[in-house]
Amino acid sequence: MRKADAENKDIFLLDKTKAMSHHIFILSPTDTPLYSLTHYSSKPVQSTGSSLSSNLPSWSTSAFAGTLTALSGASSATQHHTSGGGGVRVGGGQDRHVIQMIANASLDAIEEVMRRDSAMYLKSVDKFNEWIVSAFVTAGNKDMKFIILHETKNDDGIKVFFNDLWELYVKTAMNPFHTAHTPIRSAVFDSRVRASAKKNL
Amino acid sequence: MDHFAFASLAQIKILLVPVGSITKSFFEKRAAEIRSFDSIPLGDITVGDKDQRARLLPTTNTLATGYLHLSFPSHPPPESHLPLSLLRPSAFPLGVIGITSCSAETFEHTPTYFDGAVRDVISSEHVLPVSRVCFAFEEASDGAELNTSLLGVEVIPKMDTKQTKLHLGTLLASLCSRILIDLSDFVQNLESPIGNEYLNSGLFATLPPSQLPSALDPEQRSESPPSSHSQPELPTISNLRKSSTLKRTSSPGPTLPSLRQPTLSASASGKKRASGIGAASSHGRLFKVFGDSFLLAGRTEDAVVWYAEALAMFKGLPDPLWHASVLEGLATVPILEAWASGTGLDPWIDPAEKITQASSMYSKIIPGHDQDQQYPFLTYLYITCVLRHASLLYSVWSAKGWGPVAFTTLLNPGPTPHIPPTLIHPDQLSFVNLERLSINSGIKRSQISEVLSQAHGPWLLHLGSRERIAILQFIAATYGYLGYRRKEAYILRETIGCVMDLVVCGREHYDDYRLSSAKPVVIGQDALTPATGTLGVRESEPTEGNEGVVKLVKYVCKIHGVDLEAVNVVETGPEAIRPRHSWTRDEKLPEDDLPKEPIGWPELQIGIVREAIAVAEALPDYAAVAQFCLSALKNLHPVMTSTDQNQLYAGATRALTTTKRRGDSRTVEYWTGTPIVTIELTPLPFVRLPVEKSISLLQESDRSIGKTLAVTTDPFLYNPRRSLNSKGNLLVVQNENLEFQVTLRNPFVFDLELSSLSLSTSGVTFESKPIPVLVPANSFHPVLITGRALEAGNLVVRGCFVQAPNGLSREFGLPLSTEEEEDKLMKRKTAIACEYGRTKYSGLAAHPWERPTEKRASIIAPSSKKPAKPIRYMDFKVVPGLPLLRIRRTSLTHSAVMLYNGERSTIRITLENVSSLLIDYLNLTFDDSTMGPAQQALLEGELSVFDTYETEYDLIHRQVLTWDAENDKVEIPPGKMMTVTVSCFGKAGCTNGSIHISYAYSRQALGTDPPADNFYTRQLTYPVLVTVYHMLECYDMDILSHSGLNDRVGVGLPDASLEESEGYNWCLFSIEVRNTYGLPFEVTFERMDKGCAKSLPDSVVASTCRTVPPGSTSRIILPLRKLLLKEEHASRPIPSLSGRQFVVGKSKLSSEDVRLQRELFWYREELLKTIRGRWKEAGGSRSGDLSLRHQRLTKPMLHALRTDPIHVQMELLQQGDDEESRKIVNRRGGKFRAPPNEFLFLRIRIRNVSPADFISTASVFFEPEKHVIYQGILQGIPLGEVQNGETRELEMAICFVSCGSFELRAQVEILNAPRGEPAGSGHATVLVEDE
């Protein structure tokens, strides 16, 4: 994770455009993340935001306003348009928190679709702010959920990535000491997921 | 608040305002009555005349099929929305109804008040016409004297409900018709070129209210308004109408709206029109306004026509904002029609498409030059459009499809628009139910959610707080009812952020204001410096609303799996002590030990909890801060970093202190799980330990036997009660300190402070001080609590009271767990552990409070059938005060004794009573190292009967330590001393022993009434090291028959005197004594005789003394009288000394063997009574006994020892000088010397020496027989009955016909004797030789 952040900074330093990011989470049936990864692909983001989200006022400085700003997605929108300078700038931690909130909130939609459809790959199952949420629900009764937050549509790539991730997960889960609630800390798993993400996303 | 009802565009808004002094409830009640008229049929509206004014009114030609839709808000829209007046007329009130009561004291001034009220709610910049009326409700029917002619006041007399309703309906209808007239006037004004210019100015068409009328027709201001109730600030209506009347030539036709012809001059082409009027602007917006007006007037067909016109215009000249608005209006129309007709077709696809189109147009509008002002409106319009879409879908979905319910929801959502009738019950929010709605309606929840999520975005920041909160509230509620509770929580977080921002900013403003207003009071700048001392003023912050925010925060946290109410906040009233809480078993389950599945997203949880705490701090609600901090710690500490934990703990501590300082009566309950792991009584030292004894012991005289065989006193080998008795209550002593060790547990990373920890007891008074404790981080911490029981009786330790600083004290019970419970607990643990890693409930259903309880129930179920057992706690019996004794000194050095085997010595022990109580009972018992194994062997029961007897004898009669109580009455007064003497016996194999002294103040127990069954003693133990030297060894005991000895030895006897008395009654006892020690010992064996002199029972009649040098062996021989025991004596069973339970013998001995064994036993006992061995140190003073107990008696020895019952003596006689006289043949060396070939006489003398009488026969044997001639029979010579002591003689003639040695034997057999052995025999040896 830290490595990814470092890479991220490098990208910001090299070219001032924001790299497209993907946020990947593996959630246990009790909604606990077992693994998470933030992947920055080299492709630039084409800004498709609504014109309404431009020129946002910074209307209050209280901490609660900060929460609201972050949750409404304004902080990242500001970053889009002011390209890192000026405007409301909230720390990456706050953003990360928002991303997690969105991932968590998207579970509502995933659970609904999941119970109706038997498909494992639920593409673009939810949208929130600028994020599209795609999900993958593993077979069997354990219902592990893979969630990816992405900004542009890339159905095929994500599907391939999810299949890779599934395979990697199944291999990890074959460890007899691995339960549905064991966080995945395997370095091999991590590096393979990163490789697949680099290739497909 | 705004409701975002779908059909709001078609609703005429009429404000309800209270007028005069009326109560809130009165207003609410009346408002509800008015609000029940949510629609008025067009037929009820006064039919308009042909006047242009009345264009919007329903015409006579049209059948009154339409409806006017009304909504009655009680708050006007914010002034900031005024620029939207023309774009969205439906958002602004077109009428005002004042509500007052006739009985109000100031009823006469009602018109004035009403004017004032209207001025308050309708700003001066309000451009739309506002009709007004004031309803005065009569509360009492005697309102006749009231002045009912007040201007603009309609008095509604008190009637029954139905009539009132009818009356109200009529009044509302007339108000509506006035509104429509005013509206049509207003619209007419816009029709003018200048009006149209204003309409086309800017993005939103701001109509300057002051300029327009004055510029048009200033002199008309004085003209009386067309309606006395219309808004006086809007005189433009009449003016405009006047100026434009000329153009209008005809009345509106039945299908074509009236306005069209005059303005458009017959042609419908937009382009033409634009040029025709001569104004630069198109009429698109104007037509849109017309459309809106007709929509409001309930004439949907007209509205559709005008909207279509407007759309046509916008095609040429794009005006996306107005275009989108038209689409919204168009979308509303089908709903109205459907509602009016009640059709069940599916026309909602079309409106939905239109709205989608509209929202996308809204979102793409690029604002003009004054961006900052336009953004909020654009955003607001966009969002309301999206929400309109969402509410359409939501209404249809929740109404199970397109139908009357859906129309009603869309049109008149009522006060709670988010709760459709299908979802009122909370159970209906289950997944199945929601899915059923989806299937019925054909709308998926995700569809609705998708639309809703479009409303959410960064643009929310453009909005003002009021709108934002309303919008977020709507979104959250809709998500909530969709069952999307995580999304709801997300939005609620934003809502809370919004509200809290207002709270914080509002407070800052207020502070600024206060400071600035305070400044003038302060004289000079110096006064502000703190040096002069300032007074801290604490504002009493308003607390209303806090509860709501806190509730919201808790809800959000709960959705994320954090229970912020895990720790209760309680009111502390004056009664500080809360009633004792009785536990149920379940509380005992140590949750911490069970593996817990992680639930929820830890990072999010921590973030949310932090925010919750920040919210509570900002409110401020310190009790809630403490509650949140502690609940979070309790639940989340496994996933928290140590910094977080420390911060939360510090925060909670601070908050609690603040709560207390501020005098808040609330505080938190004790919060950590069960902090107490165990409570143990530190065992009392042995010397202080009380022992319960039966009172009968006090009367008992013989103590020694009972004690020595203590193990075997129980008559049963297996006694089921024994194990029960041993589990009795622990005994503690009144008024003596007890120490309880309490083990506390702290699972957190910080040091846990407990302000007080005390024992919770019941029963007798227990004196103990609560102590403060600091439990170190992450550890188990033992604490010692000391206390005293002040009375005798039962003491129950239930558990502990624990109190955290500034918190509430809580009792934690620690019941004793029975085996069954342990079992149950174990089962439960296993069951839970087994389920760990399996997932039955996922997502939100996995939260512990959501999970169905059957799972747990199934585990407990089997036991629940049984009646619940009372909970047992640690139980102590407090006994009355006891004295205390100590050993002052003893006569032993290093408490060691050295003895020779069999030696006796004494030990003197001096005891001192160190208590203030008298000791009147003293008993000594002993224990030594030989007792244990012996008792063990006895217990095992594997010993033979003989060995058992020996062991028991050893235990009872040969104890190492013994004490003879000098007198039964022992008294040691307080502070006094007493000496006891214990004798000590050297017993080989003993290595140590101990002296147990038990003592008590027994009069206490005896004195009670009724007399107690038990009394309590304490005991002292004095261990003694014993060394016993085993120096003399006896072995190889033998008993020889006297005659046999003669034979063997040949000549001479050691003691000739024996021969004299009764030669045949003697035998010889011999034994080998070996000295294995380094010193010579003098060994003496003595024969005690009681038979010789009956007066002297145990006199030594013979003794043999020998000195045995070291390493050598001596044989000691002692003559012994033969014995004969009576048959019944010798055949008694071997007795048991301990009175144990009779055990059926396992040995398979024949009765013969048993008889022999018993004989051997009894003869041996007799022998041991007769023979005594003693030793004496050669040249020393030490002496002792030699034990023969280890010697066995064998069968030959028994024969030698036992006297035959019949004594047979054989003599050989020869003819004397006389015929009759006989003389005994010469005897030498025990042999008769007889000549051969001579007739001799054999005399056999038979004497019965046994106590019984016999009938017997005799037999004679010669050896060698063939050289003997005899007369008579040899076998079975009858003797008849031989009485006790009687002697018979037999004589027979024999002749030896050869020289040599002859053996003559005679046997006497008892007739019918059980054994084949002869009862007596005699023999004689004859040496036949020539002279």
PDB file of N, CA, C and O in Angstrom, chain B residues 1050-1087:
ATOM      1  N   GLY B1050      19.707 -87.240  73.785  1.00  0.00           N
ATOM      2  CA  GLY B1050      20.228 -88.488  74.339  1.00  0.00           C
ATOM      3  C   GLY B1050      20.156 -88.484  75.850  1.00  0.00           C
ATOM      4  O   GLY B1050      19.208 -88.997  76.414  1.00  0.00           O
ATOM      5  N   VAL B1051      21.067 -87.879  76.463  1.00  0.00           N
ATOM      6  CA  VAL B1051      21.090 -87.931  77.922  1.00  0.00           C
ATOM      7  C   VAL B1051      20.936 -86.537  78.512  1.00  0.00           C
ATOM      8  O   VAL B1051      21.371 -85.555  77.948  1.00  0.00           O
ATOM      9  N   GLY B1052      20.334 -86.558  79.620  1.00  0.00           N
ATOM     10  CA  GLY B1052      20.338 -85.339  80.433  1.00  0.00           C
ATOM     11  C   GLY B1052      19.420 -84.247  79.931  1.00  0.00           C
ATOM     12  O   GLY B1052      19.182 -84.072  78.750  1.00  0.00           O
ATOM     13  N   LEU B1053      18.909 -83.617  80.862  1.00  0.00           N
ATOM     14  CA  LEU B1053      18.051 -82.491  80.558  1.00  0.00           C
ATOM     15  C   LEU B1053      18.625 -81.284  81.262  1.00  0.00           C
ATOM     16  O   LEU B1053      19.218 -81.425  82.322  1.00  0.00           O
ATOM     17  N   PRO B1054      18.460 -80.132  80.674  1.00  0.00           N
ATOM     18  CA  PRO B1054      18.998 -78.942  81.355  1.00  0.00           C
ATOM     19  C   PRO B1054      18.340 -78.727  82.706  1.00  0.00           C
ATOM     20  O   PRO B1054      18.977 -78.276  83.641  1.00  0.00           O
ATOM     21  N   ASP B1055      17.140 -79.036  82.784  1.00  0.00           N
ATOM     22  CA  ASP B1055      16.439 -78.740  84.028  1.00  0.00           C
ATOM     23  C   ASP B1055      15.756 -80.010  84.514  1.00  0.00           C
ATOM     24  O   ASP B1055      14.729 -80.404  84.007  1.00  0.00           O
ATOM     25  N   ALA B1056      16.408 -80.637  85.421  1.00  0.00           N
ATOM     26  CA  ALA B1056      15.884 -81.921  85.881  1.00  0.00           C
ATOM     27  C   ALA B1056      14.593 -81.776  86.654  1.00  0.00           C
ATOM     28  O   ALA B1056      13.803 -82.703  86.718  1.00  0.00           O
ATOM     29  N   SER B1057      14.407 -80.565  87.153  1.00  0.00           N
ATOM     30  CA  SER B1057      13.215 -80.358  87.978  1.00  0.00           C
ATOM     31  C   SER B1057      11.941 -80.498  87.174  1.00  0.00           C
ATOM     32  O   SER B1057      10.886 -80.775  87.721  1.00  0.00           O
ATOM     33  N   LEU B1058      12.083 -80.297  85.892  1.00  0.00           N
ATOM     34  CA  LEU B1058      10.896 -80.384  85.052  1.00  0.00           C
ATOM     35  C   LEU B1058      10.318 -81.776  85.081  1.00  0.00           C
ATOM     36  O   LEU B1058       9.124 -81.971  85.079  1.00  0.00           O
ATOM     37  N   GLU B1059      11.262 -82.686  85.121  1.00  0.00           N
ATOM     38  CA  GLU B1059      10.858 -84.083  85.055  1.00  0.00           C
ATOM     39  C   GLU B1059       9.997 -84.458  86.256  1.00  0.00           C
ATOM     40  O   GLU B1059       9.073 -85.227  86.141  1.00  0.00           O
ATOM     41  N   GLU B1060      10.309 -83.774  87.296  1.00  0.00           N
ATOM     42  CA  GLU B1060       9.667 -84.193  88.532  1.00  0.00           C
ATOM     43  C   GLU B1060       8.188 -83.954  88.508  1.00  0.00           C
ATOM     44  O   GLU B1060       7.394 -84.836  88.814  1.00  0.00           O
ATOM     45  N   SER B1061       7.825 -82.704  88.139  1.00  0.00           N
ATOM     46  CA  SER B1061       6.413 -82.349  88.304  1.00  0.00           C
ATOM     47  C   SER B1061       5.518 -83.134  87.344  1.00  0.00           C
ATOM     48  O   SER B1061       4.953 -84.155  87.706  1.00  0.00           O
ATOM     49  N   GLU B1062       5.433 -82.684  86.208  1.00  0.00           N
ATOM     50  CA  GLU B1062       4.589 -83.418  85.272  1.00  0.00           C
ATOM     51  C   GLU B1062       5.311 -83.451  83.946  1.00  0.00           C
ATOM     52  O   GLU B1062       5.168 -82.579  83.103  1.00  0.00           O
ATOM     53  N   GLY B1063       6.137 -84.375  83.859  1.00  0.00           N
ATOM     54  CA  GLY B1063       7.117 -84.475  82.791  1.00  0.00           C
ATOM     55  C   GLY B1063       6.581 -84.252  81.399  1.00  0.00           C
ATOM     56  O   GLY B1063       7.203 -83.572  80.584  1.00  0.00           O
ATOM     57  N   TYR B1064       5.431 -84.669  81.165  1.00  0.00           N
ATOM     58  CA  TYR B1064       4.959 -84.604  79.770  1.00  0.00           C
ATOM     59  C   TYR B1064       4.298 -83.281  79.423  1.00  0.00           C
ATOM     60  O   TYR B1064       3.897 -83.068  78.334  1.00  0.00           O
ATOM     61  N   ASN B1065       4.168 -82.351  80.328  1.00  0.00           N
ATOM     62  CA  ASN B1065       3.506 -81.088  80.029  1.00  0.00           C
ATOM     63  C   ASN B1065       4.471 -79.982  79.664  1.00  0.00           C
ATOM     64  O   ASN B1065       4.129 -78.826  79.678  1.00  0.00           O
ATOM     65  N   TRP B1066       5.607 -80.298  79.316  1.00  0.00           N
ATOM     66  CA  TRP B1066       6.594 -79.254  79.027  1.00  0.00           C
ATOM     67  C   TRP B1066       7.073 -79.336  77.600  1.00  0.00           C
ATOM     68  O   TRP B1066       7.103 -80.366  76.975  1.00  0.00           O
ATOM     69  N   CYS B1067       7.442 -78.142  77.120  1.00  0.00           N
ATOM     70  CA  CYS B1067       8.114 -78.072  75.825  1.00  0.00           C
ATOM     71  C   CYS B1067       9.157 -76.977  75.911  1.00  0.00           C
ATOM     72  O   CYS B1067       9.245 -76.280  76.915  1.00  0.00           O
ATOM     73  N   LEU B1068       9.941 -76.830  74.871  1.00  0.00           N
ATOM     74  CA  LEU B1068      11.021 -75.852  74.916  1.00  0.00           C
ATOM     75  C   LEU B1068      10.788 -74.768  73.864  1.00  0.00           C
ATOM     76  O   LEU B1068      10.440 -75.053  72.720  1.00  0.00           O
ATOM     77  N   PHE B1069      10.982 -73.538  74.292  1.00  0.00           N
ATOM     78  CA  PHE B1069      10.885 -72.400  73.389  1.00  0.00           C
ATOM     79  C   PHE B1069      12.304 -71.970  73.043  1.00  0.00           C
ATOM     80  O   PHE B1069      13.135 -71.824  73.932  1.00  0.00           O
ATOM     81  N   SER B1070      12.570 -71.814  71.792  1.00  0.00           N
ATOM     82  CA  SER B1070      13.918 -71.352  71.438  1.00  0.00           C
ATOM     83  C   SER B1070      13.829 -70.299  70.370  1.00  0.00           C
ATOM     84  O   SER B1070      12.924 -70.300  69.526  1.00  0.00           O
ATOM     85  N   ILE B1071      14.740 -69.347  70.417  1.00  0.00           N
ATOM     86  CA  ILE B1071      14.742 -68.272  69.429  1.00  0.00           C
ATOM     87  C   ILE B1071      16.157 -67.779  69.222  1.00  0.00           C
ATOM     88  O   ILE B1071      16.969 -67.812  70.148  1.00  0.00           O
ATOM     89  N   GLU B1072      16.459 -67.341  68.040  1.00  0.00           N
ATOM     90  CA  GLU B1072      17.783 -66.807  67.720  1.00  0.00           C
ATOM     91  C   GLU B1072      17.718 -65.288  67.840  1.00  0.00           C
ATOM     92  O   GLU B1072      16.788 -64.657  67.330  1.00  0.00           O
ATOM     93  N   VAL B1073      18.659 -64.707  68.488  1.00  0.00           N
ATOM     94  CA  VAL B1073      18.731 -63.249  68.581  1.00  0.00           C
ATOM     95  C   VAL B1073      20.048 -62.792  68.006  1.00  0.00           C
ATOM     96  O   VAL B1073      21.105 -63.264  68.410  1.00  0.00           O
ATOM     97  N   ARG B1074      19.957 -61.903  67.040  1.00  0.00           N
ATOM     98  CA  ARG B1074      21.183 -61.432  66.402  1.00  0.00           C
ATOM     99  C   ARG B1074      21.353 -59.968  66.726  1.00  0.00           C
ATOM    100  O   ARG B1074      20.418 -59.189  66.646  1.00  0.00           O
ATOM    101  N   ASN B1075      22.541 -59.598  67.038  1.00  0.00           N
ATOM    102  CA  ASN B1075      22.842 -58.196  67.317  1.00  0.00           C
ATOM    103  C   ASN B1075      23.452 -57.589  66.065  1.00  0.00           C
ATOM    104  O   ASN B1075      24.556 -57.927  65.680  1.00  0.00           O
ATOM    105  N   THR B1076      22.746 -56.674  65.450  1.00  0.00           N
ATOM    106  CA  THR B1076      23.262 -56.069  64.230  1.00  0.00           C
ATOM    107  C   THR B1076      23.839 -54.700  64.511  1.00  0.00           C
ATOM    108  O   THR B1076      24.165 -53.948  63.616  1.00  0.00           O
ATOM    109  N   TYR B1077      23.908 -54.335  65.777  1.00  0.00           N
ATOM    110  CA  TYR B1077      24.345 -53.000  66.142  1.00  0.00           C
ATOM    111  C   TYR B1077      25.779 -53.071  66.637  1.00  0.00           C
ATOM    112  O   TYR B1077      26.366 -54.131  66.762  1.00  0.00           O
ATOM    113  N   GLY B1078      26.341 -51.926  66.951  1.00  0.00           N
ATOM    114  CA  GLY B1078      27.747 -51.886  67.356  1.00  0.00           C
ATOM    115  C   GLY B1078      27.974 -52.060  68.836  1.00  0.00           C
ATOM    116  O   GLY B1078      29.100 -51.962  69.295  1.00  0.00           O
ATOM    117  N   LEU B1079      26.923 -52.257  69.605  1.00  0.00           N
ATOM    118  CA  LEU B1079      27.086 -52.370  71.045  1.00  0.00           C
ATOM    119  C   LEU B1079      26.516 -53.693  71.506  1.00  0.00           C
ATOM    120  O   LEU B1079      25.582 -54.203  70.899  1.00  0.00           O
ATOM    121  N   PRO B1080      27.066 -54.249  72.551  1.00  0.00           N
ATOM    122  CA  PRO B1080      26.476 -55.478  73.069  1.00  0.00           C
ATOM    123  C   PRO B1080      25.208 -55.200  73.839  1.00  0.00           C
ATOM    124  O   PRO B1080      25.068 -54.140  74.468  1.00  0.00           O
ATOM    125  N   PHE B1081      24.307 -56.115  73.757  1.00  0.00           N
ATOM    126  CA  PHE B1081      23.056 -55.970  74.489  1.00  0.00           C
ATOM    127  C   PHE B1081      22.799 -57.217  75.288  1.00  0.00           C
ATOM    128  O   PHE B1081      23.131 -58.315  74.876  1.00  0.00           O
ATOM    129  N   GLU B1082      22.206 -57.015  76.383  1.00  0.00           N
ATOM    130  CA  GLU B1082      21.837 -58.132  77.257  1.00  0.00           C
ATOM    131  C   GLU B1082      20.379 -58.446  76.967  1.00  0.00           C
ATOM    132  O   GLU B1082      19.519 -57.579  77.076  1.00  0.00           O
ATOM    133  N   VAL B1083      20.148 -59.696  76.557  1.00  0.00           N
ATOM    134  CA  VAL B1083      18.789 -60.059  76.159  1.00  0.00           C
ATOM    135  C   VAL B1083      18.208 -61.009  77.180  1.00  0.00           C
ATOM    136  O   VAL B1083      18.864 -61.948  77.593  1.00  0.00           O
ATOM    137  N   THR B1084      17.017 -60.735  77.604  1.00  0.00           N
ATOM    138  CA  THR B1084      16.361 -61.584  78.586  1.00  0.00           C
ATOM    139  C   THR B1084      15.012 -62.027  78.032  1.00  0.00           C
ATOM    140  O   THR B1084      14.255 -61.192  77.522  1.00  0.00           O
ATOM    141  N   PHE B1085      14.773 -63.332  78.098  1.00  0.00           N
ATOM    142  CA  PHE B1085      13.436 -63.825  77.789  1.00  0.00           C
ATOM    143  C   PHE B1085      12.831 -64.372  79.049  1.00  0.00           C
ATOM    144  O   PHE B1085      13.480 -65.072  79.802  1.00  0.00           O
ATOM    145  N   GLU B1086      11.643 -64.014  79.289  1.00  0.00           N
ATOM    146  CA  GLU B1086      10.981 -64.404  80.534  1.00  0.00           C
ATOM    147  C   GLU B1086       9.711 -65.138  80.241  1.00  0.00           C
ATOM    148  O   GLU B1086       9.041 -64.875  79.234  1.00  0.00           O
ATOM    149  N   ARG B1087       9.407 -66.037  81.100  1.00  0.00           N
ATOM    150  CA  ARG B1087       8.126 -66.727  80.971  1.00  0.00           C
ATOM    151  C   ARG B1087       7.243 -66.244  82.097  1.00  0.00           C
ATOM    152  O   ARG B1087       7.627 -66.241  83.262  1.00  0.00           O
TER     153      ARG B1087
END
